[in-house]
Short mmCIF file of C-alpha atoms in Angstrom, two decimals:
data_model
loop_
_atom_site.label_atom_id
_atom_site.label_comp_id
_atom_site.label_asym_id
_atom_site.label_seq_id
_atom_site.Cartn_x
_atom_site.Cartn_y
_atom_site.Cartn_z
CA UNK S 4 148.60 15.61 -9.67
CA UNK S 5 147.16 13.16 -7.17
CA UNK S 6 148.04 12.62 -3.53
CA UNK S 7 146.40 9.64 -1.91
CA UNK S 8 143.57 9.62 -4.41
CA UNK S 9 142.93 13.36 -4.10
CA UNK S 10 143.26 15.07 -7.46
CA UNK S 11 144.46 18.67 -7.71
CA UNK S 12 143.74 21.02 -10.61
CA UNK S 13 147.37 22.05 -11.01
CA UNK S 14 150.63 20.74 -9.57
CA UNK S 15 151.52 24.03 -7.84
CA UNK S 16 151.45 24.19 -4.05
CA UNK S 17 152.02 26.92 -1.45
CA UNK S 18 154.59 25.80 1.11
CA UNK S 19 154.06 26.18 4.86
CA UNK S 20 155.97 29.30 5.92
CA UNK S 21 156.18 30.10 9.62
CA UNK S 22 154.92 33.61 10.27
CA UNK S 23 153.58 34.07 6.74
CA UNK S 24 151.06 31.50 5.46
CA UNK S 25 148.11 32.62 7.53
CA UNK S 26 144.54 32.66 6.22
CA UNK S 27 145.07 35.93 4.33
CA UNK S 28 148.17 34.91 2.40
CA UNK S 29 146.68 31.50 1.65
CA UNK S 30 143.48 33.08 0.34
CA UNK S 31 145.39 35.39 -2.02
CA UNK S 32 147.42 32.46 -3.38
CA UNK S 33 144.29 30.32 -3.86
CA UNK S 34 142.71 33.16 -5.85
CA UNK S 35 145.72 33.15 -8.15
CA UNK S 36 145.63 29.40 -8.72
CA UNK S 37 147.43 27.55 -5.93
CA UNK S 38 145.81 24.10 -5.92
CA UNK S 39 146.93 23.18 -2.40
CA UNK S 40 148.04 25.52 0.38
CA UNK S 41 149.62 24.72 3.72
CA UNK S 42 149.10 26.37 7.06
CA UNK S 43 152.11 27.38 9.11
CA UNK S 44 153.72 24.34 10.70
CA UNK S 45 152.18 23.26 14.00
CA UNK S 46 153.74 21.54 16.99
CA UNK S 47 152.41 18.07 17.71
CA UNK S 48 153.10 18.70 21.39
CA UNK S 49 151.31 22.04 21.18
CA UNK S 50 148.18 20.28 20.01
CA UNK S 51 148.51 17.63 22.71
CA UNK S 52 148.66 20.22 25.47
CA UNK S 53 145.95 22.47 24.06
CA UNK S 54 148.12 25.42 23.03
CA UNK S 55 145.79 28.17 21.76
CA UNK S 56 148.28 29.54 19.23
CA UNK S 57 148.67 26.10 17.66
CA UNK S 58 144.90 25.77 17.38
CA UNK S 59 144.52 29.17 15.73
CA UNK S 60 147.09 28.25 13.07
CA UNK S 61 144.74 25.47 11.95
CA UNK S 62 141.75 27.72 11.26
CA UNK S 63 140.72 27.45 7.61
CA UNK S 64 138.54 29.49 5.28
CA UNK S 65 135.56 27.89 3.57
CA UNK S 66 137.03 27.70 0.06
CA UNK S 67 140.64 26.60 0.54
CA UNK S 68 142.09 23.17 -0.11
CA UNK S 69 144.60 23.11 2.71
CA UNK S 70 147.08 20.83 4.37
CA UNK S 71 148.38 20.83 7.92
CA UNK S 72 152.11 20.40 8.55
CA UNK S 73 153.15 19.00 11.92
CA UNK S 74 156.56 18.92 13.51
CA UNK S 75 157.76 16.62 16.26
CA UNK S 76 159.85 13.52 16.90
CA UNK S 77 157.64 11.48 19.22
CA UNK S 78 155.57 8.92 17.28
CA UNK S 79 152.92 8.60 19.99
CA UNK S 80 152.35 12.37 20.04
CA UNK S 81 152.15 12.55 16.24
CA UNK S 82 149.76 9.59 16.21
CA UNK S 83 147.31 11.42 18.47
CA UNK S 84 147.68 14.66 16.51
CA UNK S 85 146.99 12.91 13.21
CA UNK S 86 144.05 11.05 14.74
CA UNK S 87 142.49 14.33 15.83
CA UNK S 88 143.26 16.29 12.67
CA UNK S 89 141.89 13.51 10.49
CA UNK S 90 138.44 14.81 11.45
CA UNK S 91 139.13 18.39 10.34
CA UNK S 92 138.48 20.05 6.99
CA UNK S 93 142.08 19.75 5.84
CA UNK S 94 142.93 17.37 3.02
CA UNK S 95 146.56 16.41 3.74
CA UNK S 96 148.70 15.84 6.84
CA UNK S 97 152.41 16.54 6.41
CA UNK S 98 155.42 15.87 8.64
CA UNK S 99 158.15 18.49 8.65
CA UNK S 100 161.55 16.82 8.29
CA UNK S 101 163.32 19.85 6.87
CA UNK S 102 163.00 22.88 9.16
CA UNK S 103 166.54 24.21 9.80
CA UNK S 104 165.70 26.57 12.70
CA UNK S 105 168.06 25.89 15.66
CA UNK S 106 165.36 25.67 18.36
CA UNK S 107 163.52 23.02 16.31
CA UNK S 108 166.68 21.08 15.47
CA UNK S 109 167.90 21.10 19.08
CA UNK S 110 164.75 19.23 20.05
CA UNK S 111 165.47 16.52 17.49
CA UNK S 112 162.65 17.77 15.25
CA UNK S 113 162.54 19.16 11.71
CA UNK S 114 165.68 18.44 9.72
CA UNK S 115 167.25 16.67 12.72
CA UNK S 116 165.10 13.67 11.74
CA UNK S 117 167.36 13.24 8.71
CA UNK S 118 170.02 12.03 11.12
CA UNK S 119 167.66 9.39 12.53
CA UNK S 120 165.86 7.76 9.64
CA UNK S 121 164.50 5.03 11.90
CA UNK S 122 162.73 7.66 14.00
CA UNK S 123 161.60 9.45 10.83
CA UNK S 124 160.04 6.17 9.65
CA UNK S 125 158.32 5.64 13.00
CA UNK S 126 156.92 9.19 13.02
CA UNK S 127 155.45 8.91 9.52
CA UNK S 128 154.04 5.45 10.24
CA UNK S 129 152.43 6.79 13.43
CA UNK S 130 150.78 9.62 11.52
CA UNK S 131 149.48 7.21 8.88
CA UNK S 132 148.02 4.99 11.61
CA UNK S 133 146.54 7.99 13.41
CA UNK S 134 144.92 9.30 10.23
CA UNK S 135 143.41 5.87 9.58
CA UNK S 136 142.08 5.62 13.13
CA UNK S 137 140.63 9.12 12.93
CA UNK S 138 138.82 8.27 9.71
CA UNK S 139 137.39 5.18 11.37
CA UNK S 140 136.01 7.32 14.17
CA UNK S 141 134.31 9.73 11.77
CA UNK S 142 130.53 9.91 11.70
CA UNK S 143 130.77 9.61 7.92
CA UNK S 144 130.74 5.91 7.15
CA UNK S 145 132.68 6.37 3.91
CA UNK S 146 135.32 8.74 5.32
CA UNK S 147 138.70 8.05 3.72
CA UNK S 148 141.90 8.45 5.75
CA UNK S 149 143.70 11.73 5.18
CA UNK S 150 146.85 11.10 3.12
CA UNK S 151 150.10 11.66 5.00
CA UNK S 152 153.10 13.25 3.33
CA UNK S 153 156.52 14.41 4.49
CA UNK S 154 158.87 17.24 3.54
CA UNK S 155 162.62 16.63 3.65
CA UNK S 156 165.90 18.30 2.76
CA UNK S 157 168.70 16.53 0.92
CA UNK S 158 170.62 16.01 4.14
CA UNK S 159 171.72 17.57 7.41
CA UNK S 160 175.38 18.54 7.05
CA UNK S 161 176.81 20.34 4.02
CA UNK S 162 177.68 17.90 1.26
CA UNK S 163 175.43 15.20 2.68
CA UNK S 164 172.77 13.54 0.56
CA UNK S 165 170.37 11.11 2.24
CA UNK S 166 167.30 12.28 0.33
CA UNK S 167 166.66 9.05 -1.61
CA UNK S 168 167.17 6.90 1.48
CA UNK S 169 164.88 9.14 3.55
CA UNK S 170 162.24 9.15 0.81
CA UNK S 171 162.28 5.35 0.65
CA UNK S 172 161.73 5.21 4.41
CA UNK S 173 158.85 7.66 4.11
CA UNK S 174 157.28 5.60 1.32
CA UNK S 175 157.71 2.38 3.30
CA UNK S 176 155.99 4.00 6.29
CA UNK S 177 152.86 4.51 4.20
CA UNK S 178 153.16 8.13 3.08
CA UNK S 179 151.29 9.21 -0.04
CA UNK S 180 153.90 11.72 -1.29
CA UNK S 181 157.21 13.33 -0.41
CA UNK S 182 158.46 16.88 -0.89
CA UNK S 183 162.19 17.42 -1.46
CA UNK S 184 164.05 20.68 -0.84
CA UNK S 185 167.39 20.59 -2.63
CA UNK S 186 169.49 22.01 0.20
CA UNK S 187 170.97 20.59 3.40
CA UNK S 188 170.00 21.83 6.81
CA UNK S 189 173.38 23.54 7.29
CA UNK S 190 172.84 25.55 4.12
CA UNK S 191 169.60 27.03 5.50
CA UNK S 192 168.56 29.08 2.42
CA UNK S 193 172.04 29.91 1.13
CA UNK S 194 173.56 28.85 -2.15
CA UNK S 195 171.73 27.17 -4.97
CA UNK S 196 169.18 24.40 -4.49
CA UNK S 197 170.32 21.11 -6.02
CA UNK S 198 167.49 20.02 -8.29
CA UNK S 199 169.39 16.86 -9.27
CA UNK S 200 168.53 15.51 -5.83
CA UNK S 201 164.82 15.90 -6.62
CA UNK S 202 165.36 13.87 -9.81
CA UNK S 203 167.19 11.17 -7.80
CA UNK S 204 164.30 10.86 -5.38
CA UNK S 205 161.82 10.68 -8.25
CA UNK S 206 163.69 7.65 -9.59
CA UNK S 207 163.97 6.05 -6.14
CA UNK S 208 160.30 5.97 -5.09
CA UNK S 209 156.90 5.24 -6.58
CA UNK S 210 154.88 7.83 -4.67
CA UNK S 211 154.50 11.40 -6.06
CA UNK S 212 157.53 13.63 -5.57
CA UNK S 213 157.11 17.37 -5.08
CA UNK S 214 160.10 19.61 -5.76
CA UNK S 215 161.03 22.65 -3.67
CA UNK S 216 163.78 25.24 -3.72
CA UNK S 217 164.66 28.32 -5.81
CA UNK S 218 161.29 28.60 -7.55
CA UNK S 219 160.89 32.35 -7.94
CA UNK S 220 158.76 32.53 -11.08
CA UNK S 221 156.28 30.56 -13.12
CA UNK S 222 159.08 29.74 -15.54
CA UNK S 223 161.15 28.28 -12.68
CA UNK S 224 158.26 26.02 -11.70
CA UNK S 225 157.89 24.62 -15.21
CA UNK S 226 161.65 24.22 -15.59
CA UNK S 227 161.84 22.27 -12.32
CA UNK S 228 159.19 19.84 -13.56
CA UNK S 229 160.96 19.36 -16.88
CA UNK S 230 164.44 18.95 -15.42
CA UNK S 231 163.56 16.68 -12.48
CA UNK S 232 160.43 14.83 -13.59
CA UNK S 233 158.76 15.80 -10.29
CA UNK S 234 154.99 15.51 -10.02
CA UNK S 235 154.41 18.85 -8.31
CA UNK S 236 156.17 22.03 -7.27
CA UNK S 237 156.00 23.57 -3.81
CA UNK S 238 156.58 27.33 -3.84
CA UNK S 239 157.81 29.03 -0.69
CA UNK S 240 159.54 32.44 -0.61
CA UNK S 241 158.80 32.91 -4.31
CA UNK S 242 155.17 33.52 -3.33
CA UNK S 243 155.94 36.30 -0.82
CA UNK S 244 154.60 39.53 -2.27
CA UNK S 245 153.93 37.58 -5.45
CA UNK S 246 150.75 35.47 -5.33
CA UNK S 247 150.68 35.83 -9.15
CA UNK S 248 153.40 33.16 -9.33
CA UNK S 249 150.64 30.52 -9.16
CA UNK S 250 148.69 32.16 -11.98
CA UNK S 251 151.82 32.31 -14.12
CA UNK S 252 152.86 28.71 -13.41
CA UNK S 253 149.34 27.44 -14.08
CA UNK S 254 148.99 29.22 -17.42
CA UNK S 255 152.45 28.13 -18.56
CA UNK S 256 151.71 24.54 -17.53
CA UNK S 257 148.34 24.43 -19.26
CA UNK S 258 148.74 26.75 -22.25
CA UNK S 259 152.46 27.53 -22.56
CA UNK S 260 151.94 31.26 -22.05
CA UNK S 261 151.43 33.74 -19.26
CA UNK S 262 150.02 37.29 -18.90
CA UNK S 263 152.07 40.43 -18.37
CA UNK S 264 153.80 40.71 -15.02
CA UNK S 265 151.92 42.84 -12.46
CA UNK S 266 152.98 46.47 -12.70
CA UNK S 267 153.65 48.87 -9.87
CA UNK S 268 149.98 49.75 -9.45
CA UNK S 269 148.90 46.10 -9.44
CA UNK S 270 151.42 45.32 -6.74
CA UNK S 271 150.41 48.25 -4.55
CA UNK S 272 146.72 47.42 -4.96
CA UNK S 273 147.41 43.84 -3.87
CA UNK S 274 149.45 45.11 -0.91
CA UNK S 275 146.53 47.31 0.20
CA UNK S 276 144.12 44.42 -0.19
CA UNK S 277 146.45 42.21 1.82
CA UNK S 278 146.43 44.78 4.62
CA UNK S 279 142.65 45.14 4.57
CA UNK S 280 142.17 41.37 4.76
CA UNK S 281 144.63 41.09 7.64
CA UNK S 282 142.77 43.80 9.55
CA UNK S 283 139.46 42.10 8.93
CA UNK S 284 140.78 38.76 10.15
CA UNK S 285 142.99 39.82 13.06
CA UNK S 286 141.95 43.37 13.89
CA UNK S 287 143.54 46.64 12.85
CA UNK S 288 146.25 46.72 15.51
CA UNK S 289 147.66 43.31 14.57
CA UNK S 290 147.00 43.73 10.85
CA UNK S 291 149.01 46.94 10.64
CA UNK S 292 151.92 45.32 12.43
CA UNK S 293 151.88 42.12 10.41
CA UNK S 294 151.73 43.75 6.97
CA UNK S 295 155.14 45.33 7.63
CA UNK S 296 156.97 42.07 6.96
CA UNK S 297 155.25 41.75 3.57
CA UNK S 298 156.00 45.30 2.38
CA UNK S 299 159.64 44.62 1.33
CA UNK S 300 158.43 41.72 -0.84
CA UNK S 301 155.65 43.64 -2.57
CA UNK S 302 157.78 46.75 -3.14
CA UNK S 303 161.09 45.13 -4.07
CA UNK S 304 162.85 47.21 -6.72
CA UNK S 305 160.38 50.10 -6.55
CA UNK S 306 161.56 53.67 -6.39
CA UNK S 307 160.82 55.08 -2.93
CA UNK S 308 160.57 51.64 -1.31
CA UNK S 309 163.36 52.14 1.28
CA UNK S 310 161.78 55.36 2.54
CA UNK S 311 158.37 53.70 2.68
CA UNK S 312 159.72 50.84 4.77
CA UNK S 313 161.12 53.32 7.29
CA UNK S 314 157.88 55.30 7.46
CA UNK S 315 155.52 52.40 8.00
CA UNK S 316 157.31 51.41 11.20
CA UNK S 317 155.88 54.55 12.78
CA UNK S 318 152.32 54.00 11.53
CA UNK S 319 149.70 52.48 13.84
CA UNK S 320 146.47 52.75 11.82
CA UNK S 321 145.36 51.23 8.53
CA UNK S 322 144.11 54.46 6.92
CA UNK S 323 147.50 56.18 7.22
CA UNK S 324 149.30 53.09 6.00
CA UNK S 325 147.02 52.80 2.96
CA UNK S 326 147.70 56.47 2.20
CA UNK S 327 151.44 55.79 2.28
CA UNK S 328 151.04 52.77 0.02
CA UNK S 329 148.90 54.74 -2.43
CA UNK S 330 151.61 57.38 -2.78
CA UNK S 331 153.90 54.70 -4.14
CA UNK S 332 151.82 54.53 -7.34
CA UNK S 333 152.56 58.21 -7.93
CA UNK S 334 156.34 57.73 -7.85
CA UNK S 335 156.61 55.61 -10.97
#
């Protein structure tokens, strides 16, 4: 898979997930074979006004191939953000045109852009221009502009499908690829993703099309590529508590086979490692709190998991939490 001349080892990508795809989760997914990972989405306005939280979201590790996803609806703000980020170590700049969260939509951002395709076009074009300007300002004389991409849903209201039209606008604005989630904004994450829409977009544009929605296993990723003809697959919630999904998809794509699914002990060991890495990156107090949202994903279907989830809410130190996790391997 190539995006703007950048070649990726596999076509499997970690989606930007607010509150989840921090440095630790991205690192675990890269280890398992994710070829491109995205930070949590960042506000263009936040960058403009120097918001510290926005800046921290953009911190990368040394060995990750990462993209930044911006959200906003003001072309001039997105231009400046892209101009600045074009000098960073990221490889791709993405515009979020699919976030369904009410506070984002009320501001005319995220999936609200699907109701204003002229503004969507202007925002993407501004980011492309900003990325080109930033590359021109680089001290490296041969610096290439960062490719700009965009992520859309099939439409805003239930039953609406403007995906092909939106994708054509994105392509015309100079984007190097488009990601398509086969749900409308009003569906949020309910119901079944419509993969036919991904296939429609693939036929409508010449830039790479990345599919998204209902990919919960390596087999799903391969099936999406076969059924839609998409060039890549972006995996979101399917990677929560399951970084092995990238290993499985990669092996199926390259060799047509995959290893055994991680057993109970493998999953608990990964959960403990996830906690340890969070504590190392953010400190024990924050790490212990943040691992709680990952526990249901890692322990889904395990005997004793409901009791564990209740217990960890009372735990404030990593050693005790690791002890609780370790007990789970004894309850098989």
